[in-house]
Amino acid sequence: MMEHGVQPEGWFGEKVIDKVIRYLSENFQLTDPILDIGCGNGETILSLAGLGWKNLTGVDYSEEAVKICQFLFQQHCATGDITAKVMDIMNMKNTDFSTKYRICLDKGT
């Protein structure tokens, strides 16, 4: 499934992520909790973690995408304050959101 050297890949281009990060940097604190909805392979989370952001959570309905996220987080030594969870936000009946998020991102697909 996954081999060494797997890299995060953005589906929407680097410019979109750069704009999101610039907006966040200008308007929020590095410690504000962020929820990345539909995190895919975790590219946005890894970019934020690399800039010093903390309290990062990614959710995706794809179990495979979340496994890739977790693998990449370990590969890039981005663990601790960042996590990825399998979750379908369209069906949250049994979801426990114990964390309150200041920022919810969805780049959209």
Tab-separated table of C-alpha atoms in Angstrom:
chain	number	residue	atom	x	y	z
A	1	MET	CA	0.000	0.000	0.000
A	2	MET	CA	2.449	2.676	1.162
A	3	GLU	CA	6.127	2.813	0.432
A	4	HIS	CA	8.882	4.960	1.849
A	5	GLY	CA	9.026	8.335	0.193
A	6	VAL	CA	5.256	8.857	0.025
A	7	GLN	CA	4.665	12.581	-0.120
A	8	PRO	CA	1.513	14.611	0.557
A	9	GLU	CA	-0.140	15.788	-2.624
A	10	GLY	CA	-2.540	18.668	-3.033
A	11	TRP	CA	-5.510	18.273	-5.314
A	12	PHE	CA	-6.176	21.996	-5.506
A	13	GLY	CA	-2.706	23.344	-6.083
A	14	GLU	CA	-0.185	25.017	-3.888
A	15	LYS	CA	-1.711	28.471	-4.410
A	16	VAL	CA	-4.937	27.495	-2.653
A	17	ILE	CA	-3.114	26.153	0.399
A	18	ASP	CA	-0.829	29.213	0.434
A	19	LYS	CA	-3.869	31.524	0.471
A	20	VAL	CA	-5.505	29.566	3.291
A	21	ILE	CA	-2.303	29.586	5.366
A	22	ARG	CA	-1.743	33.304	4.748
A	23	TYR	CA	-5.306	34.082	5.877
A	24	LEU	CA	-4.944	31.930	8.990
A	25	SER	CA	-1.576	33.490	9.850
A	26	GLU	CA	-3.010	36.996	9.594
A	27	ASN	CA	-6.150	36.313	11.603
A	28	PHE	CA	-5.516	33.558	14.146
A	29	GLN	CA	-3.028	32.289	16.721
A	30	LEU	CA	-0.734	29.281	16.154
A	31	THR	CA	-2.448	27.520	19.051
A	32	ASP	CA	-6.058	27.970	17.859
A	33	PRO	CA	-7.545	24.477	17.349
A	34	ILE	CA	-8.092	23.683	13.662
A	35	LEU	CA	-10.315	21.020	12.128
A	36	ASP	CA	-9.482	20.147	8.507
A	37	ILE	CA	-12.662	18.614	7.048
A	38	GLY	CA	-11.920	16.208	4.226
A	39	CYS	CA	-8.209	16.278	5.018
A	40	GLY	CA	-7.321	13.750	2.318
A	41	ASN	CA	-3.647	12.882	2.658
A	42	GLY	CA	-2.958	15.613	5.211
A	43	GLU	CA	-1.078	18.108	3.043
A	44	THR	CA	-2.674	21.166	4.646
A	45	ILE	CA	-2.120	19.855	8.164
A	46	LEU	CA	1.524	19.065	7.417
A	47	SER	CA	2.023	22.536	5.936
A	48	LEU	CA	0.524	24.165	9.030
A	49	ALA	CA	2.515	21.952	11.417
A	50	GLY	CA	5.702	22.849	9.545
A	51	LEU	CA	4.994	26.514	10.267
A	52	GLY	CA	4.517	25.917	13.982
A	53	TRP	CA	0.750	25.497	14.201
A	54	LYS	CA	-0.527	23.293	17.028
A	55	ASN	CA	-3.840	21.573	17.809
A	56	LEU	CA	-4.465	20.263	14.284
A	57	THR	CA	-7.075	17.606	13.528
A	58	GLY	CA	-7.945	16.186	10.140
A	59	VAL	CA	-11.061	14.163	9.400
A	60	ASP	CA	-11.917	12.220	6.283
A	61	TYR	CA	-14.537	9.575	5.487
A	62	SER	CA	-11.864	7.490	3.741
A	63	GLU	CA	-10.114	5.111	6.106
A	64	GLU	CA	-7.331	4.736	3.520
A	65	ALA	CA	-6.787	8.523	3.385
A	66	VAL	CA	-6.541	8.667	7.175
A	67	LYS	CA	-3.988	5.830	7.165
A	68	ILE	CA	-1.923	7.788	4.640
A	69	CYS	CA	-2.213	10.910	6.834
A	70	GLN	CA	-0.987	9.048	9.881
A	71	PHE	CA	1.869	7.501	7.899
A	72	LEU	CA	2.922	10.905	6.534
A	73	PHE	CA	2.671	12.528	9.963
A	74	GLN	CA	5.132	9.922	11.272
A	75	GLN	CA	7.391	10.277	8.202
A	76	HIS	CA	7.603	14.036	8.697
A	77	CYS	CA	7.919	13.801	12.490
A	78	ALA	CA	4.684	15.747	12.842
A	79	THR	CA	3.101	13.977	15.766
A	80	GLY	CA	1.720	15.027	19.117
A	81	ASP	CA	-0.544	17.976	18.473
A	82	ILE	CA	-1.814	16.672	15.134
A	83	THR	CA	-4.194	13.809	14.495
A	84	ALA	CA	-6.308	12.334	11.727
A	85	LYS	CA	-9.594	10.522	12.265
A	86	VAL	CA	-12.015	8.601	10.109
A	87	MET	CA	-15.271	10.531	10.128
A	88	ASP	CA	-18.129	11.182	7.746
A	89	ILE	CA	-19.330	14.691	8.567
A	90	MET	CA	-22.569	13.977	6.735
A	91	ASN	CA	-23.396	11.283	9.303
A	92	MET	CA	-22.290	12.409	12.752
A	93	LYS	CA	-24.976	10.768	14.913
A	94	ASN	CA	-22.505	8.788	17.022
A	95	THR	CA	-19.628	11.248	16.903
A	96	ASP	CA	-18.153	12.630	20.096
A	97	PHE	CA	-16.636	16.054	19.529
A	98	SER	CA	-14.942	16.697	22.841
A	99	THR	CA	-12.654	19.312	21.280
A	100	LYS	CA	-13.987	22.719	20.357
A	101	TYR	CA	-12.427	24.101	17.182
A	102	ARG	CA	-11.809	27.754	16.491
A	103	ILE	CA	-11.199	27.117	12.779
A	104	CYS	CA	-12.873	24.603	10.460
A	105	LEU	CA	-11.330	24.258	7.004
A	106	ASP	CA	-12.820	22.684	3.918
A	107	LYS	CA	-11.029	23.366	0.659
A	108	GLY	CA	-13.897	21.587	-1.105
A	109	THR	CA	-14.104	18.824	-3.645
